[in-house]
CSV table of C-alpha atoms in Angstrom, one decimal:
chain,number,residue,atom,x,y,z
T,1,MET,CA,49.9,85.4,117.3
T,2,PRO,CA,47.2,82.8,117.0
T,3,GLY,CA,44.5,84.7,118.4
T,4,VAL,CA,44.8,88.0,116.8
T,5,PRO,CA,43.0,87.0,113.5
T,6,SER,CA,39.9,86.1,115.7
T,7,LEU,CA,40.2,89.6,117.5
T,8,VAL,CA,40.2,91.4,114.1
T,9,LYS,CA,37.3,89.3,113.0
T,10,GLN,CA,35.4,90.2,116.3
T,11,ALA,CA,36.1,93.8,115.9
T,12,ARG,CA,34.8,93.9,112.3
T,13,ASP,CA,31.7,91.8,113.3
T,14,ARG,CA,31.0,94.8,115.7
T,15,ASP,CA,30.7,97.4,113.2
T,16,PRO,CA,31.7,96.4,109.5
T,17,ALA,CA,32.2,100.3,108.9
T,18,VAL,CA,35.1,100.4,111.3
T,19,ALA,CA,38.4,99.8,109.8
T,20,VAL,CA,40.8,97.6,111.6
T,21,ASP,CA,44.3,98.2,110.9
T,22,VAL,CA,47.3,96.1,112.5
T,23,CYS,CA,50.7,97.2,113.1
T,24,LEU,CA,53.5,94.8,113.5
T,25,ALA,CA,56.0,96.3,115.7
T,26,ASP,CA,59.7,95.7,115.5
T,27,ALA,CA,58.9,94.0,112.1
T,28,SER,CA,62.6,95.0,111.0
T,29,ARG,CA,63.7,92.2,113.1
T,30,ALA,CA,61.2,89.6,112.4
T,31,ASP,CA,61.1,86.7,110.1
T,32,HIS,CA,59.6,87.7,106.6
T,33,THR,CA,57.9,84.7,105.9
T,34,LEU,CA,56.0,84.4,109.3
T,35,MET,CA,54.9,88.1,108.8
T,36,ALA,CA,53.5,87.3,105.5
T,37,HIS,CA,51.7,84.3,107.0
T,38,HIS,CA,50.1,86.3,109.6
T,39,ALA,CA,49.4,89.2,107.3
T,40,HIS,CA,47.4,87.2,105.2
T,41,ALA,CA,45.6,85.6,108.0
T,42,MET,CA,44.7,88.8,109.6
T,43,THR,CA,43.6,90.1,106.0
T,44,GLN,CA,41.3,87.2,105.5
T,45,ALA,CA,39.9,88.1,108.8
T,46,GLY,CA,38.9,91.5,107.9
T,47,ALA,CA,42.0,93.5,108.6
T,48,GLY,CA,42.5,96.6,106.3
T,49,VAL,CA,46.1,97.6,106.5
T,50,ILE,CA,49.0,95.5,107.8
T,51,ILE,CA,51.7,98.1,108.9
T,52,LEU,CA,55.3,96.9,108.8
T,53,ALA,CA,57.1,98.9,111.7
T,54,ASP,CA,60.8,99.6,112.0
T,55,THR,CA,60.1,100.7,115.8
T,56,VAL,CA,63.9,100.8,116.7
T,57,GLY,CA,64.7,103.0,113.8
T,58,ALA,CA,67.8,101.0,112.7
T,59,GLN,CA,66.7,99.3,109.5
T,60,LEU,CA,69.2,100.1,106.5
T,61,PRO,CA,67.4,101.0,103.5
T,62,ALA,CA,68.3,97.8,101.4
T,63,ALA,CA,66.9,95.9,104.4
T,64,CYS,CA,63.7,97.8,104.2
T,65,ARG,CA,63.4,97.2,100.6
T,66,ASP,CA,64.0,93.5,101.0
T,67,MET,CA,61.5,93.1,103.7
T,68,PHE,CA,58.7,95.0,101.8
T,69,THR,CA,59.3,92.8,98.7
T,70,GLU,CA,59.5,89.5,100.4
T,71,VAL,CA,56.6,90.1,102.6
T,72,ARG,CA,54.4,91.6,99.9
T,73,ALA,CA,55.1,88.7,97.6
T,74,ALA,CA,54.5,85.8,100.1
T,75,ALA,CA,51.5,87.6,101.7
T,76,GLY,CA,49.5,87.9,98.3
T,77,ASP,CA,48.1,90.7,96.5
T,78,ASP,CA,44.9,91.2,98.7
T,79,VAL,CA,47.2,92.2,101.7
T,80,VAL,CA,47.4,95.8,101.8
T,81,LEU,CA,51.0,96.6,103.5
T,82,GLY,CA,51.8,100.1,105.2
T,83,SER,CA,55.1,101.4,106.7
T,84,HIS,CA,55.8,103.0,109.9
T,85,VAL,CA,59.5,103.9,110.2
T,86,HIS,CA,61.4,105.7,113.0
T,87,ASN,CA,64.3,107.9,112.8
T,88,ASP,CA,66.5,107.0,115.6
T,89,LEU,CA,69.7,106.5,113.2
T,90,GLY,CA,68.5,109.3,110.7
T,91,LEU,CA,67.2,106.6,108.3
T,92,GLY,CA,63.3,107.3,108.2
T,93,LEU,CA,63.3,109.3,105.2
T,94,ALA,CA,65.7,106.8,103.3
T,95,ASN,CA,63.3,104.0,104.0
T,96,THR,CA,60.0,105.4,103.2
T,97,PRO,CA,60.8,105.7,99.5
T,98,GLN,CA,62.1,102.0,99.9
T,99,ALA,CA,58.4,100.8,100.8
T,100,LEU,CA,56.8,103.3,98.1
T,101,ALA,CA,59.0,101.7,95.6
T,102,CYS,CA,58.0,98.3,96.7
T,103,GLY,CA,54.3,99.2,96.0
T,104,VAL,CA,53.5,100.2,99.4
T,105,ARG,CA,50.7,103.1,99.2
T,106,VAL,CA,50.2,103.7,103.1
T,107,VAL,CA,53.0,105.3,104.9
T,108,SER,CA,53.3,107.1,108.3
T,109,ALA,CA,54.6,110.4,108.8
T,110,SER,CA,54.3,113.5,111.1
T,111,TRP,CA,55.0,117.2,110.6
T,112,LEU,CA,58.5,118.1,111.9
T,113,GLY,CA,59.1,114.3,112.5
T,114,THR,CA,57.5,114.9,116.1
T,115,ALA,CA,57.6,111.5,117.6
T,116,GLU,CA,59.1,109.4,120.3
T,117,ARG,CA,62.8,109.5,120.6
T,118,ALA,CA,64.5,111.2,117.3
T,119,GLY,CA,61.0,111.1,115.7
T,120,MET,CA,60.0,109.6,112.3
T,121,VAL,CA,59.4,110.7,108.8
T,122,ALA,CA,58.9,114.4,108.7
T,123,THR,CA,55.4,115.1,106.8
T,124,GLU,CA,56.7,118.2,105.0
T,125,GLN,CA,59.8,116.4,103.7
T,126,LEU,CA,58.0,113.3,102.4
T,127,LEU,CA,55.3,115.5,100.7
T,128,PHE,CA,58.0,117.3,99.0
T,129,LEU,CA,59.8,114.4,97.7
T,130,LEU,CA,56.5,112.7,96.4
T,131,THR,CA,55.7,116.1,94.8
T,132,GLN,CA,59.1,116.4,93.0
T,133,HIS,CA,59.8,113.0,92.5
T,134,ALA,CA,56.5,110.8,92.0
T,135,THR,CA,57.8,109.0,89.1
T,136,ASP,CA,60.9,107.7,90.6
T,137,LEU,CA,59.2,107.0,94.1
T,138,ILE,CA,56.0,105.2,92.8
T,139,GLY,CA,56.5,104.7,89.0
T,140,PRO,CA,56.1,106.0,85.8
T,141,GLY,CA,52.8,107.6,85.1
T,142,ALA,CA,52.0,108.0,88.7
T,143,THR,CA,49.6,110.6,89.7
T,144,PRO,CA,49.6,110.8,93.6
T,145,TRP,CA,47.2,113.7,93.9
T,146,TRP,CA,43.9,114.6,93.0
T,147,THR,CA,45.0,118.2,93.4
T,148,SER,CA,48.7,119.1,93.5
T,149,PRO,CA,49.7,120.6,96.6
T,150,ASP,CA,50.7,124.2,96.8
T,151,LEU,CA,54.4,123.8,98.1
T,152,THR,CA,54.6,127.6,98.9
T,153,ARG,CA,52.3,127.0,101.7
T,154,LEU,CA,54.6,124.2,103.5
T,155,PRO,CA,56.9,126.6,105.1
T,156,GLY,CA,54.1,128.7,106.8
T,157,ILE,CA,52.6,125.4,108.0
T,158,ALA,CA,55.9,124.2,109.3
T,159,CYS,CA,56.4,127.4,111.4
T,160,MET,CA,52.8,126.9,112.8
T,161,VAL,CA,53.5,123.6,113.9
T,162,ALA,CA,56.8,124.7,115.5
T,163,GLN,CA,55.2,127.3,117.2
T,164,GLU,CA,52.5,125.1,118.7
T,165,THR,CA,54.6,122.0,119.7
T,166,GLY,CA,57.9,123.9,120.8
T,167,VAL,CA,59.8,121.7,118.2
T,168,PRO,CA,62.2,124.5,116.3
T,169,LEU,CA,62.8,124.9,113.0
T,170,SER,CA,67.0,124.8,112.8
T,171,VAL,CA,69.3,126.1,110.5
T,172,THR,CA,69.9,122.5,109.1
T,173,THR,CA,66.4,121.4,108.9
T,174,PRO,CA,66.1,120.1,105.5
T,175,ILE,CA,63.8,121.9,102.7
T,176,PHE,CA,62.3,124.6,105.3
T,177,GLY,CA,64.9,125.1,108.0
T,178,THR,CA,66.1,128.8,108.7
T,179,GLY,CA,69.1,128.2,106.9
T,180,VAL,CA,67.5,127.5,103.3
T,181,ASN,CA,68.2,129.9,100.7
T,182,THR,CA,70.8,131.9,102.7
T,183,ILE,CA,74.1,132.6,101.2
T,184,SER,CA,77.3,133.2,103.4
T,185,THR,CA,80.1,132.6,100.8
T,186,GLY,CA,80.7,134.3,97.2
T,187,THR,CA,80.6,131.4,95.0
T,188,PRO,CA,76.7,130.8,94.9
T,189,PHE,CA,76.4,134.2,93.7
T,190,VAL,CA,78.0,133.1,90.5
T,191,HIS,CA,76.9,129.6,90.4
T,192,PRO,CA,73.9,128.9,92.5
T,193,GLN,CA,72.8,125.6,90.8
T,194,LEU,CA,76.0,124.0,92.2
T,195,PHE,CA,75.0,124.4,95.7
T,196,GLN,CA,70.9,124.1,95.7
T,197,PRO,CA,69.0,121.1,94.4
T,198,LEU,CA,66.2,123.6,93.6
T,199,ASP,CA,65.3,127.4,93.6
T,200,PRO,CA,63.5,127.8,97.2
T,201,GLN,CA,61.9,131.1,95.7
T,202,GLU,CA,60.2,129.5,92.9
T,203,VAL,CA,59.2,126.3,94.7
T,204,HIS,CA,58.7,127.3,98.3
T,205,GLY,CA,58.4,131.1,98.1
T,206,ILE,CA,61.4,131.2,100.6
T,207,GLU,CA,63.1,134.6,99.8
T,208,PRO,CA,66.7,134.6,99.5
T,209,SER,CA,69.0,136.3,102.1
T,210,VAL,CA,72.8,136.9,102.4
T,211,ILE,CA,74.1,136.7,105.9
T,212,LEU,CA,77.5,137.9,107.1
T,213,THR,CA,79.7,135.2,108.6
T,214,HIS,CA,83.5,134.3,109.1
T,215,LEU,CA,83.1,133.0,105.6
T,216,ALA,CA,82.1,136.1,104.0
T,217,SER,CA,83.6,137.1,100.5
T,218,THR,CA,83.7,140.7,99.0
T,219,ARG,CA,80.4,139.9,97.3
T,220,VAL,CA,78.6,139.0,100.4
T,221,VAL,CA,79.9,142.2,102.4
T,222,ALA,CA,78.5,144.2,99.4
T,223,ALA,CA,75.2,142.4,99.4
T,224,VAL,CA,74.8,142.8,103.1
T,225,ALA,CA,76.0,146.5,103.0
T,226,ALA,CA,73.5,147.2,100.3
T,227,ARG,CA,70.7,145.5,102.4
T,228,LEU,CA,71.4,147.7,105.2
T,229,GLY,CA,71.5,150.7,103.0
T,230,HIS,CA,75.2,151.4,102.2
T,231,SER,CA,77.1,151.5,98.7
T,232,LEU,CA,80.5,150.6,99.4
T,233,ASP,CA,83.8,151.2,97.4
T,234,ARG,CA,86.4,148.8,96.9
T,235,ASP,CA,88.6,150.0,99.9
T,236,GLN,CA,85.4,150.1,102.2
T,237,THR,CA,84.5,146.8,101.0
T,238,ARG,CA,87.8,145.2,102.0
T,239,ALA,CA,88.1,146.9,105.2
T,240,ALA,CA,84.3,145.6,106.0
T,241,LEU,CA,85.5,141.9,105.1
T,242,ASN,CA,88.5,142.3,107.5
T,243,TRP,CA,86.4,143.7,110.2
T,244,ALA,CA,83.7,140.8,109.8
T,245,LYS,CA,86.2,138.0,109.8
T,246,ASN,CA,88.2,139.3,112.8
T,247,ARG,CA,85.0,139.9,114.9
T,248,ALA,CA,83.8,136.4,114.0
T,249,TYR,CA,86.8,134.9,115.3
T,250,ALA,CA,87.3,137.1,118.2
T,251,THR,CA,83.6,136.4,119.4
T,252,GLY,CA,83.5,132.9,118.4
T,253,GLN,CA,80.0,133.8,116.8
T,254,ALA,CA,80.1,132.8,113.2
T,255,VAL,CA,77.1,134.9,112.3
T,256,ILE,CA,77.3,138.7,112.7
T,257,ASN,CA,73.9,140.1,113.3
T,258,ASP,CA,72.6,143.1,111.3
T,259,ALA,CA,72.5,145.5,114.3
T,260,ALA,CA,76.3,145.0,114.6
T,261,GLY,CA,77.1,145.1,111.1
T,262,ALA,CA,74.9,148.5,110.6
T,263,ALA,CA,76.7,149.9,113.4
T,264,TYR,CA,80.1,149.2,111.7
T,265,LEU,CA,79.0,150.3,108.2
T,266,ASP,CA,77.7,153.5,109.6
T,267,GLY,CA,80.9,154.3,111.4
T,268,LEU,CA,82.7,153.1,108.3
T,269,THR,CA,80.8,155.1,105.7
T,270,HIS,CA,81.0,158.0,108.1
T,271,ALA,CA,84.6,158.0,108.7
T,272,THR,CA,85.2,157.8,104.8
T,273,SER,CA,83.0,160.7,104.2
T,274,ARG,CA,84.9,162.9,106.9
T,275,THR,CA,88.1,162.1,105.4
T,276,LEU,CA,87.1,163.0,101.8
T,277,SER,CA,85.7,166.2,103.0
């Protein structure tokens, strides 16, 4: 890398207004002392940010923290470090806070984590964590925003990005996935705080929904029935519960859609009213 500082200087000499940042690929497997030496030399030559990249996406969080701590200490306070971590092993969102805790203030992210292979840190997830846990991530008294972001807008932006890119929001996508704020078992009705770290409706504007699955309880059946316009008595609720579980196992489909549920409930309530008459 001996010629890189001279290339940085040439670029800055051409136009001092143009920022020159340098990314050290595969930094996660490089020697920390050597990276610090070159980071210092490139900064002296005019580089703005020296980005340490886990381009293979395999660095563990403790190793990430050690890398940024050691490179920052050896490179000196004049060097501005950035992070760029991939998510091949699902470690991207765990490693980025490690970099932030080491004083890094330039981090890479992309909406829905869109990038090569398994992608990288998702912008919406990182933004949420910074909003909710700024003190834990970047220190006491931290004020990362000129204007605090409106988190209720993030689900809508994520949906637009999904439509434009073709990258779907799945049931298990953290924070904004289609499974967020859904209930399919009975206990969350009684103790919702045991199953969610926050109120998605209050924080993100995501309305709660109850879906009918093989895990349904009588509370779930009653709630779904009410949503579909039916008020069930105890016997009807039990009958609907048995039907839902049997159907799910018979079809191999855990989720029972509203059309099938409505058709069954219509027949159930109609049959009951005929019997009573």
